[in-house]
XYZ file of C-alpha atoms in Angstrom:
693
model
C 116.860 252.054 252.790
C 117.072 255.687 253.926
C 114.228 257.531 255.606
C 113.854 259.736 252.538
C 113.512 256.675 250.347
C 110.850 255.067 252.543
C 108.878 258.286 253.071
C 108.356 260.204 249.805
C 107.308 263.387 251.585
C 110.660 263.466 253.371
C 112.438 263.921 250.041
C 113.128 267.616 249.236
C 111.946 267.203 245.643
C 108.630 265.815 246.895
C 108.181 268.635 249.418
C 108.878 271.182 246.690
C 106.371 269.556 244.351
C 103.681 269.365 247.050
C 104.150 273.045 247.933
C 103.931 273.984 244.255
C 100.739 271.992 243.683
C 99.061 273.622 246.662
C 98.905 277.074 245.019
C 95.834 278.339 243.221
C 95.807 279.653 239.655
C 96.424 283.373 239.332
C 94.213 286.132 237.969
C 96.624 288.183 235.871
C 94.082 290.989 235.498
C 93.967 291.319 239.291
C 97.761 291.331 239.364
C 97.750 294.112 236.766
C 95.463 296.272 238.876
C 97.633 295.626 241.912
C 100.715 296.556 239.899
C 99.262 299.939 238.987
C 98.630 300.698 242.645
C 102.315 300.162 243.419
C 103.934 298.743 246.548
C 102.215 299.194 249.869
C 105.294 298.842 252.033
C 108.949 299.621 251.575
C 109.914 296.639 253.741
C 108.286 293.780 251.854
C 107.695 292.585 248.334
C 104.751 294.220 246.546
C 101.586 292.181 246.563
C 101.659 292.017 242.752
C 104.645 289.662 242.763
C 103.782 287.786 245.921
C 102.877 284.752 243.849
C 106.222 284.936 242.026
C 108.013 285.044 245.370
C 105.977 282.094 246.656
C 106.726 280.009 243.545
C 110.404 280.955 243.740
C 110.712 280.059 247.415
C 109.100 276.666 246.719
C 112.162 275.762 244.640
C 114.750 277.969 246.386
C 113.789 278.301 250.066
C 116.850 280.402 250.939
C 116.641 282.801 247.977
C 117.354 286.491 248.598
C 114.359 288.323 247.170
C 115.766 291.838 247.419
C 116.816 291.796 243.758
C 113.270 290.824 242.741
C 111.819 293.687 244.750
C 114.120 296.243 243.120
C 113.557 294.799 239.651
C 109.795 294.891 240.086
C 109.868 298.514 241.255
C 111.931 299.513 238.201
C 109.738 297.523 235.791
C 106.480 298.799 237.299
C 107.493 302.450 237.249
C 109.022 302.311 233.765
C 105.998 300.490 232.231
C 103.410 302.547 234.173
C 100.769 303.894 231.819
C 101.558 301.374 229.063
C 98.802 298.961 228.090
C 98.804 295.690 226.186
C 96.577 295.184 223.140
C 94.359 293.031 225.350
C 93.655 296.088 227.514
C 95.668 294.881 230.507
C 98.385 297.003 232.136
C 101.681 296.159 230.438
C 103.337 295.136 233.727
C 101.147 292.009 233.716
C 103.292 290.648 230.871
C 106.710 290.645 232.595
C 104.963 289.435 235.757
C 103.389 286.503 233.893
C 106.673 285.622 232.154
C 108.498 285.701 235.480
C 105.830 283.549 237.130
C 106.173 280.922 234.356
C 109.916 280.734 234.994
C 109.485 280.738 238.764
C 107.117 277.764 238.488
C 109.813 275.942 236.499
C 112.392 276.597 239.224
C 114.495 279.358 237.662
C 117.011 281.004 239.984
C 116.886 284.623 241.164
C 119.081 286.178 238.458
C 116.868 284.746 235.705
C 113.713 286.049 237.376
C 115.276 289.476 237.839
C 116.199 289.675 234.161
C 112.740 288.388 233.236
C 111.026 291.232 235.085
C 113.228 293.699 233.191
C 113.299 291.988 229.790
C 111.139 294.623 228.032
C 112.323 297.728 229.871
C 115.275 298.533 227.571
C 113.199 297.906 224.445
C 109.940 299.652 225.414
C 110.867 302.301 228.018
C 113.519 304.933 228.676
C 115.594 302.556 230.830
C 119.046 301.924 229.302
C 121.385 298.968 229.495
C 123.844 301.089 231.433
C 121.193 301.741 234.081
C 120.401 298.018 234.308
C 124.105 297.204 234.609
C 124.656 299.843 237.296
C 121.645 298.719 239.342
C 121.734 294.923 238.868
C 125.189 294.007 237.596
C 126.724 292.685 234.385
C 125.001 289.297 234.503
C 121.433 290.631 234.529
C 122.423 293.246 231.950
C 123.824 290.572 229.621
C 120.625 288.506 229.793
C 118.335 291.522 229.288
C 120.328 292.680 226.273
C 120.250 289.159 224.792
C 116.437 289.094 224.913
C 116.007 292.655 223.607
C 114.930 292.847 219.947
C 117.033 294.709 217.397
C 115.650 297.987 216.080
C 113.350 297.618 213.079
C 114.381 301.080 211.986
C 117.915 299.762 211.422
C 117.175 296.295 210.029
C 113.796 296.661 208.326
C 112.416 293.306 207.130
C 115.539 291.561 208.459
C 114.766 292.589 212.045
C 113.193 289.270 213.062
C 115.994 287.012 211.700
C 118.634 289.319 213.163
C 116.834 289.332 216.525
C 116.988 285.536 216.611
C 120.623 285.595 215.504
C 121.407 287.982 218.352
C 119.513 285.804 220.848
C 121.283 282.643 219.675
C 124.690 284.255 220.109
C 123.686 285.455 223.573
C 122.291 281.987 224.375
C 125.682 280.519 223.492
C 127.096 282.642 226.274
C 124.169 282.182 228.663
C 121.377 279.630 228.120
C 119.081 281.631 230.394
C 118.530 284.127 227.557
C 116.539 281.597 225.553
C 114.592 280.379 228.577
C 113.244 283.924 229.064
C 112.426 284.191 225.366
C 110.485 280.919 225.485
C 108.454 282.020 228.513
C 107.883 285.389 226.831
C 106.546 283.706 223.695
C 104.341 281.355 225.738
C 102.575 284.257 227.452
C 102.218 286.102 224.148
C 100.691 282.987 222.569
C 98.252 282.679 225.482
C 96.991 286.204 224.749
C 97.201 286.070 220.942
C 93.432 286.142 220.452
C 93.296 289.964 220.364
C 95.398 290.101 217.172
C 94.320 289.795 213.546
C 94.149 286.201 212.221
C 96.964 286.746 209.708
C 99.277 288.041 212.434
C 98.306 285.137 214.689
C 99.255 282.722 211.890
C 102.595 284.456 211.260
C 103.586 284.363 214.939
C 102.389 280.754 215.253
C 104.499 279.648 212.264
C 107.660 281.203 213.697
C 106.854 279.551 217.015
C 106.385 276.183 215.300
C 109.492 276.405 213.103
C 111.982 277.930 215.557
C 110.898 278.284 219.172
C 109.250 274.889 219.708
C 112.346 273.052 218.361
C 114.523 275.244 220.583
C 112.355 274.411 223.597
C 112.687 270.703 222.714
C 116.463 270.949 222.410
C 116.790 272.854 225.668
C 114.614 270.211 227.336
C 111.921 272.642 228.513
C 109.050 270.218 227.920
C 106.556 272.134 230.074
C 106.806 275.136 227.741
C 107.141 273.084 224.569
C 103.933 271.084 225.052
C 101.789 274.155 225.767
C 103.313 276.037 222.822
C 102.536 273.054 220.584
C 98.889 273.051 221.643
C 98.520 276.816 221.121
C 100.129 276.640 217.669
C 97.976 273.613 216.811
C 94.806 275.546 217.648
C 95.802 278.484 215.416
C 97.291 276.737 212.385
C 95.038 273.638 212.304
C 91.712 274.738 213.828
C 89.640 271.889 212.327
C 91.982 269.150 213.507
C 92.246 270.895 216.874
C 88.454 270.863 217.258
C 88.336 267.171 216.299
C 90.988 266.357 218.901
C 89.231 268.484 221.515
C 86.015 266.584 220.826
C 87.861 263.258 221.241
C 89.233 264.357 224.603
C 85.840 265.688 225.716
C 84.153 262.417 224.737
C 86.769 260.452 226.664
C 86.134 262.577 229.776
C 82.627 261.149 229.918
C 83.810 257.548 229.708
C 85.345 255.302 232.330
C 89.094 255.883 232.301
C 91.104 252.686 232.981
C 94.311 254.557 233.859
C 93.430 255.447 237.506
C 92.745 251.773 238.250
C 96.001 250.744 236.569
C 97.857 253.426 238.549
C 96.381 252.062 241.771
C 97.533 248.554 240.804
C 101.026 249.928 240.204
C 100.992 251.611 243.639
C 100.005 248.321 245.259
C 102.756 246.406 243.452
C 105.425 248.928 244.447
C 104.158 249.161 248.029
C 104.345 245.383 248.382
C 107.866 245.439 246.945
C 108.959 248.082 249.482
C 109.723 250.741 246.856
C 108.693 254.251 247.888
C 107.226 255.999 244.855
C 104.577 258.463 243.793
C 102.367 257.270 240.938
C 100.486 259.807 238.832
C 98.255 259.704 235.777
C 99.522 262.260 233.271
C 96.974 263.262 230.593
C 98.371 263.696 227.116
C 98.284 267.182 225.644
C 96.288 267.905 222.497
C 99.102 267.460 219.960
C 100.117 264.161 221.552
C 96.548 262.838 221.340
C 96.351 263.983 217.714
C 99.587 262.138 216.835
C 98.451 258.969 218.583
C 95.087 259.053 216.799
C 96.786 259.376 213.404
C 99.097 256.461 214.217
C 96.650 254.048 215.877
C 93.321 255.065 214.391
C 90.571 254.472 216.943
C 91.828 255.357 220.412
C 91.467 253.212 223.516
C 90.794 254.650 226.944
C 94.397 254.192 228.048
C 95.693 256.158 225.029
C 94.652 259.490 226.509
C 97.321 259.511 229.190
C 100.403 257.863 230.635
C 101.400 256.692 234.077
C 104.307 258.526 235.705
C 106.264 256.882 238.525
C 108.565 259.134 240.575
C 111.209 257.675 242.893
C 114.154 258.930 244.905
C 117.198 257.175 243.418
C 118.388 255.957 240.026
C 118.534 252.361 241.273
C 114.868 252.581 242.276
C 113.954 253.271 238.628
C 115.250 249.870 237.604
C 113.630 248.291 240.657
C 110.274 249.715 239.558
C 110.874 248.448 236.035
C 111.577 244.937 237.310
C 108.406 244.881 239.391
C 106.275 246.167 236.516
C 107.637 243.593 234.079
C 107.176 240.850 236.667
C 103.614 241.658 237.725
C 102.271 242.815 234.352
C 102.837 241.682 230.781
C 105.497 243.970 229.239
C 105.248 245.235 225.668
C 108.885 244.662 224.805
C 108.926 246.882 221.700
C 107.953 249.907 223.806
C 110.908 249.722 226.214
C 113.470 252.546 226.022
C 116.251 253.314 228.485
C 116.970 257.054 228.430
C 118.780 256.848 231.787
C 121.715 254.822 230.503
C 121.609 256.731 227.198
C 120.138 260.221 227.842
C 118.699 262.262 225.001
C 120.772 265.164 223.734
C 118.412 267.601 225.517
C 119.276 266.248 229.015
C 116.146 264.050 229.183
C 116.410 260.895 231.316
C 113.655 258.342 232.038
C 112.705 254.731 231.552
C 109.851 254.199 229.091
C 107.865 250.990 228.954
C 104.340 249.733 228.332
C 102.484 246.997 230.194
C 99.293 245.051 229.548
C 96.851 244.376 232.375
C 94.760 241.186 232.814
C 91.749 243.204 231.596
C 93.470 243.809 228.248
C 94.370 247.469 228.744
C 97.828 248.631 227.596
C 99.318 251.537 229.533
C 102.487 253.462 228.805
C 104.619 254.003 231.904
C 107.411 256.515 232.506
C 109.775 255.947 235.432
C 112.184 258.639 236.658
C 113.613 260.215 239.794
C 112.368 263.532 241.132
C 115.503 265.257 239.866
C 115.026 263.701 236.422
C 111.432 264.928 236.550
C 112.547 268.494 237.206
C 114.975 268.367 234.295
C 112.412 266.668 232.037
C 109.900 269.451 232.706
C 112.205 272.473 232.922
C 115.347 271.411 231.016
C 118.160 273.945 231.324
C 115.974 276.082 233.602
C 116.206 273.345 236.243
C 120.011 273.541 236.235
C 119.959 276.886 238.026
C 122.861 279.243 237.382
C 125.526 277.297 235.440
C 128.033 280.115 235.997
C 127.737 280.383 239.767
C 131.233 278.982 240.391
C 132.858 280.473 237.283
C 134.082 283.900 236.382
C 131.816 286.880 236.297
C 129.889 287.285 233.062
C 131.169 289.725 230.505
C 129.445 292.972 229.693
C 126.779 292.892 227.034
C 129.021 294.388 224.359
C 131.943 292.024 224.982
C 132.925 289.719 222.110
C 134.733 287.164 224.258
C 132.818 283.905 224.553
C 131.978 282.564 227.998
C 132.489 278.925 228.835
C 129.094 277.315 229.356
C 129.057 273.828 230.908
C 125.468 273.337 229.742
C 126.049 274.179 226.079
C 124.961 271.187 223.978
C 126.617 270.200 220.715
C 123.759 271.424 218.501
C 124.051 274.920 219.974
C 127.777 275.008 219.291
C 127.067 274.053 215.675
C 124.483 276.820 215.388
C 126.940 279.379 216.692
C 129.618 278.171 214.289
C 127.637 278.396 211.054
C 125.570 281.491 211.825
C 128.721 283.606 211.497
C 129.112 282.407 207.901
C 125.485 282.920 206.832
C 125.786 285.545 204.074
C 122.425 287.275 204.653
C 119.416 287.207 207.011
C 117.247 285.202 204.585
C 119.864 282.455 204.325
C 120.297 282.445 208.100
C 116.533 282.217 208.641
C 115.926 279.380 206.172
C 118.984 277.389 207.285
C 118.089 277.870 210.960
C 114.652 276.343 210.422
C 116.123 273.459 208.443
C 118.713 272.811 211.173
C 116.120 272.829 213.948
C 113.898 270.437 211.983
C 116.537 267.719 212.504
C 115.453 266.434 215.885
C 117.932 263.562 216.394
C 121.642 263.737 217.101
C 124.504 261.246 216.929
C 127.937 261.241 218.541
C 130.959 260.026 216.580
C 134.481 259.559 217.902
C 137.497 261.203 216.315
C 140.731 259.329 215.727
C 142.474 261.519 218.342
C 139.969 260.484 221.029
C 137.674 263.535 220.865
C 133.992 263.455 219.942
C 131.795 265.235 217.408
C 128.083 265.894 217.848
C 126.280 265.710 214.486
C 122.663 265.522 213.344
C 121.358 262.084 212.426
C 122.121 261.290 208.780
C 125.348 263.315 208.739
C 128.093 262.131 206.396
C 131.875 262.104 206.570
C 131.781 265.496 204.826
C 129.869 266.958 207.780
C 132.360 265.414 210.204
C 135.246 266.909 208.213
C 133.902 270.468 208.437
C 132.893 270.022 212.077
C 136.442 268.973 212.972
C 138.651 270.921 210.577
C 136.629 273.948 209.445
C 137.932 275.469 206.202
C 140.780 272.933 206.114
C 138.141 270.314 205.259
C 138.143 271.680 201.694
C 141.131 269.389 201.170
C 139.528 266.247 202.593
C 139.869 263.306 200.178
C 138.575 260.367 202.161
C 137.885 258.868 205.540
C 138.245 255.716 207.569
C 135.134 254.741 209.497
C 135.736 252.120 212.188
C 139.112 251.415 210.571
C 137.769 250.808 207.055
C 138.443 253.185 204.180
C 135.225 254.728 202.879
C 134.019 257.573 200.679
C 133.211 261.015 202.018
C 129.551 260.547 201.101
C 129.145 257.668 203.578
C 126.562 258.311 206.297
C 127.748 258.013 209.892
C 126.011 256.124 212.686
C 125.972 256.819 216.399
C 129.205 255.558 217.988
C 131.262 255.372 214.773
C 134.966 256.231 214.897
C 135.974 258.447 211.973
C 139.474 259.349 210.780
C 139.516 262.065 208.121
C 142.216 262.109 205.424
C 143.361 265.554 204.252
C 145.264 266.266 201.044
C 148.745 267.734 201.311
C 147.954 270.106 198.429
C 146.834 273.438 199.910
C 144.926 274.315 196.724
C 142.579 271.339 197.015
C 138.893 272.113 197.105
C 135.499 270.427 197.462
C 133.547 268.926 194.573
C 130.075 270.093 193.582
C 128.754 266.622 194.492
C 129.623 267.250 198.136
C 126.513 269.408 198.446
C 124.403 266.310 197.763
C 125.811 264.616 200.871
C 126.342 267.502 203.311
C 123.651 267.719 206.011
C 124.966 270.375 208.390
C 124.586 274.096 207.583
C 128.267 274.699 208.397
C 129.359 272.246 205.698
C 126.865 273.441 203.088
C 127.660 277.117 203.604
C 131.433 276.485 203.503
C 131.208 274.342 200.334
C 128.908 276.816 198.557
C 131.163 279.747 199.455
C 134.256 277.951 198.131
C 132.544 276.957 194.875
C 131.311 280.517 194.332
C 134.810 281.907 194.841
C 136.392 279.263 192.539
C 133.997 279.004 189.565
C 136.693 277.567 187.278
C 137.557 274.797 189.779
C 133.871 274.058 190.338
C 133.410 273.553 186.586
C 136.442 271.281 186.426
C 134.969 268.905 189.020
C 131.980 268.233 186.777
C 133.980 267.112 183.720
C 133.762 263.492 182.662
C 136.128 261.033 184.310
C 139.071 259.783 182.319
C 139.433 256.125 181.442
C 141.636 254.097 183.794
C 145.303 253.751 182.903
C 146.324 250.109 182.649
C 149.719 248.460 182.410
C 149.382 244.801 181.396
C 152.128 242.222 181.730
C 152.070 238.468 181.188
C 148.798 236.773 182.075
C 148.961 234.326 184.912
C 147.004 231.261 185.885
C 146.898 229.275 189.070
C 150.344 230.184 190.370
C 151.571 227.474 192.712
C 148.091 226.208 193.619
C 147.430 222.560 192.733
C 143.972 220.992 192.383
C 143.457 217.309 193.131
C 141.704 216.886 189.789
C 143.723 215.487 186.847
C 144.343 217.874 183.925
C 142.218 220.645 185.481
C 143.134 224.289 184.811
C 143.660 226.123 188.098
C 142.884 229.827 188.502
C 143.432 232.035 191.535
C 140.275 234.046 192.256
C 140.679 237.763 191.650
C 138.201 238.644 194.379
C 140.439 237.469 197.226
C 143.838 236.676 195.566
C 144.954 233.804 197.802
C 148.676 233.288 198.458
C 150.599 230.709 200.491
C 150.022 229.875 203.290
C 146.347 231.003 203.105
C 143.725 228.319 203.776
C 142.008 227.827 200.430
C 139.013 226.113 198.833
C 138.524 225.124 195.195
C 135.377 224.912 193.082
C 134.750 223.475 189.629
C 133.420 226.114 187.218
C 132.499 226.227 183.541
C 135.029 224.806 181.115
C 136.347 222.344 183.664
C 138.521 224.951 185.418
C 139.039 225.081 189.180
C 138.814 228.481 190.875
C 140.763 228.838 194.135
C 139.459 231.162 196.890
C 140.510 231.961 200.411
C 138.146 230.145 202.777
C 137.097 233.501 204.323
C 136.031 234.841 200.908
C 132.324 235.641 200.581
C 132.279 233.839 197.224
C 132.893 230.495 198.983
C 129.458 230.573 200.622
C 127.866 231.591 197.323
C 129.582 228.723 195.471
C 128.317 226.229 198.031
C 124.828 227.732 197.968
C 124.469 227.238 194.215
C 125.841 223.693 194.425
C 129.250 224.146 192.794
C 131.412 221.024 193.010
C 134.097 221.379 195.670
C 137.645 220.368 194.699
C 140.491 219.842 197.161
C 143.446 222.170 196.492
C 146.855 222.696 198.099
C 149.978 224.762 197.615
C 153.098 223.489 195.868
C 156.293 223.282 197.851
C 157.651 226.216 195.827
C 157.508 229.540 197.653
C 156.610 231.863 194.763
C 153.061 233.223 194.527
C 150.849 235.757 192.771
C 148.812 238.393 194.613
C 146.722 241.488 193.826
C 147.235 244.592 195.982
C 145.142 247.762 196.151
C 146.875 251.038 196.999
C 145.073 254.277 197.965
C 146.981 257.541 197.699
C 146.811 261.290 197.276
C 147.140 262.444 193.683
C 150.612 263.828 192.824
C 153.082 263.745 189.925
C 155.386 260.705 189.514
C 153.372 258.628 191.968
C 153.092 255.616 189.634
C 156.824 255.682 188.954
C 157.665 255.846 192.669
C 155.353 252.952 193.499
C 156.726 250.809 190.648
C 160.278 251.523 191.821
C 159.402 250.527 195.400
C 157.943 247.254 194.117
C 161.019 246.566 191.971
C 163.381 247.148 194.923
C 161.622 244.268 196.706
C 162.435 241.952 193.772
C 158.763 241.583 192.790
C 157.492 241.304 189.192
C 154.528 243.445 188.085
C 152.115 241.244 186.131
C 149.540 244.028 185.577
C 148.689 247.431 187.003
C 145.626 249.674 186.784
C 145.496 253.322 187.899
C 142.044 254.891 188.197
C 141.562 258.628 187.532
C 141.653 260.896 190.619
C 138.368 261.259 192.501
C 138.204 263.955 195.200
C 142.031 264.204 195.033
C 142.278 260.473 195.730
C 143.880 257.889 193.417
C 143.344 254.132 193.533
C 145.933 251.651 192.127
C 145.529 247.929 191.535
C 148.669 245.748 191.095
C 148.859 242.042 190.264
C 152.310 240.945 191.391
C 154.441 237.796 191.149
C 156.421 237.286 194.375
C 159.445 234.967 194.485
C 158.582 234.158 198.124
C 155.203 234.545 199.846
C 156.914 235.435 203.114
C 158.031 238.716 201.528
C 154.442 240.014 201.158
C 154.318 241.988 204.459
C 157.649 243.688 203.658
C 156.394 244.580 200.168
C 153.204 246.158 201.553
C 155.231 248.182 204.081
C 157.536 249.417 201.300
C 154.536 250.552 199.248
C 152.981 252.350 202.246
C 156.269 254.217 202.769
C 155.954 255.897 199.362
C 154.997 259.581 199.997
C 151.286 260.149 199.448
C 150.232 256.499 199.906
C 147.981 256.063 202.926
C 146.622 252.541 202.491
C 147.774 249.253 200.903
C 145.723 246.078 201.223
C 145.070 242.823 199.446
C 142.173 242.769 197.017
């Protein structure tokens, strides 16, 4: 084992964490007074952002702080004389936002843009000045965070501001990290505003910004935002939870003793690790109390184990499950299968001999950074790429950190017809907090929200061309477009050849993604006559009936018994078959793999031995799936006739979603010709599947 693994303090992540924990909390009022006094020396950073520099150097020891110095000077001079509603100098706000990001480990460019994020909106500084002084990258981020003018957008200013920020976030995820830190500081100082305005800001934070923080993995910001929103929107429940936590503080907490036992176990096993007790935040305690009722002492926190390497995580897990009693239902492996927001950890729960149950989280130091800071911990994702575009450039930048949900947001927001629709759909989209990945037939993948259907997959893959989708195969089996998809499914979408095909009104009942719903609604509104046609009653099936058949060449070893081939599985030679005596003394013949065989045996039907005659002819029922087109029935019948096969009966169902289903009962002169017959039917234009019933 390496020296870093045996000595936790030798690991760079540990050293960074220890340096960070050694700093005292800051007095932002004192920083504001220092900001108004200005810098004391041209050669060093002003005292007002000394704490920002210290926090930044803890994560980035070699950072060049000259950009921060210049950004602070510009922000301080441009905001000089402005005051916040709390009475503090305005410069305390960008300083506090920048400090939040510095504590999370943001790189220098993000901190520079954070210091300047309100200058273009609230002062005479222009984007051109920011670009000239700090470059295109800082300018792009500052412009992405800047609100749109209310004078131009009126009541739509807030939705359009978020739309603008989302588009900018698609090009640079650091835009949203600054917005989240900005909202956190505003929520911390919200007490000076009127209660109705506090509630309005808290609701937007709850509906939009907290889900965005969750999806970007910035748990440190998300948990504090949740608590602040909880206190404003649910004051009575907040006070009850606060009283629970206060009462627990006066009791004996079992978690420190359990943590010490864990340290001893890991020390004896030779695994270098830091073990901490992590108190739950208010919202987490509230959720646990609603789920479990009366809380135990160990419910108020969790044990966090930090190690150096991925392999050590599983070593810790093995020791915990060996030396304590594991609660198997609580185990989750987010290392092998990370969450869609970059989160990785092992979750488990163990019971001690004293009867306490403690939840344990195991992760590496790097996983811990990402779990707390999310995309902020990734640094500058564009450091090795091309230079960022100017703020007014329409060309999209390639972002290696862009998750699938963000790509979906960027896709559908362009189609949102008005700000109200965008705002309501955005909140509905962010409320879906789980994501699945499905595989396309061509080997690609699609990221979809949990509960998405084949319709959602069609629009995610094909865009407007999905209007002509008529069906899908999921894991190789033909299914309807309304079928819900599961994580890991393989989906092949079937598109109609008719360019005029369109979606049915019923698709809206099964579409979960905003992109699909907006596209379907737009098409139906532009084709009102076609939309009405899809709601008309279905026609009765068309049937062609020939001579009725019986048991074909199946023979039952029961004298004078009538033999019938089961329609559910249509056995043909040389299928392995089973026979059962049914009402009227008849024998029904099934393939042995047929589900009806088990049902017959379960209800005690008498089994009868059956076999095939030496003759080669047989009867079989085939199902054909096809696109709707003229002369299809005639072409299929001709293909069957060319194979020398007799049609006993045929049924053609009315088209559904441009898809037609045919059922043929056929008399074959030779069972060996069945594969060739099915190939001939599949070769008919428009037919995409032929299978036995």
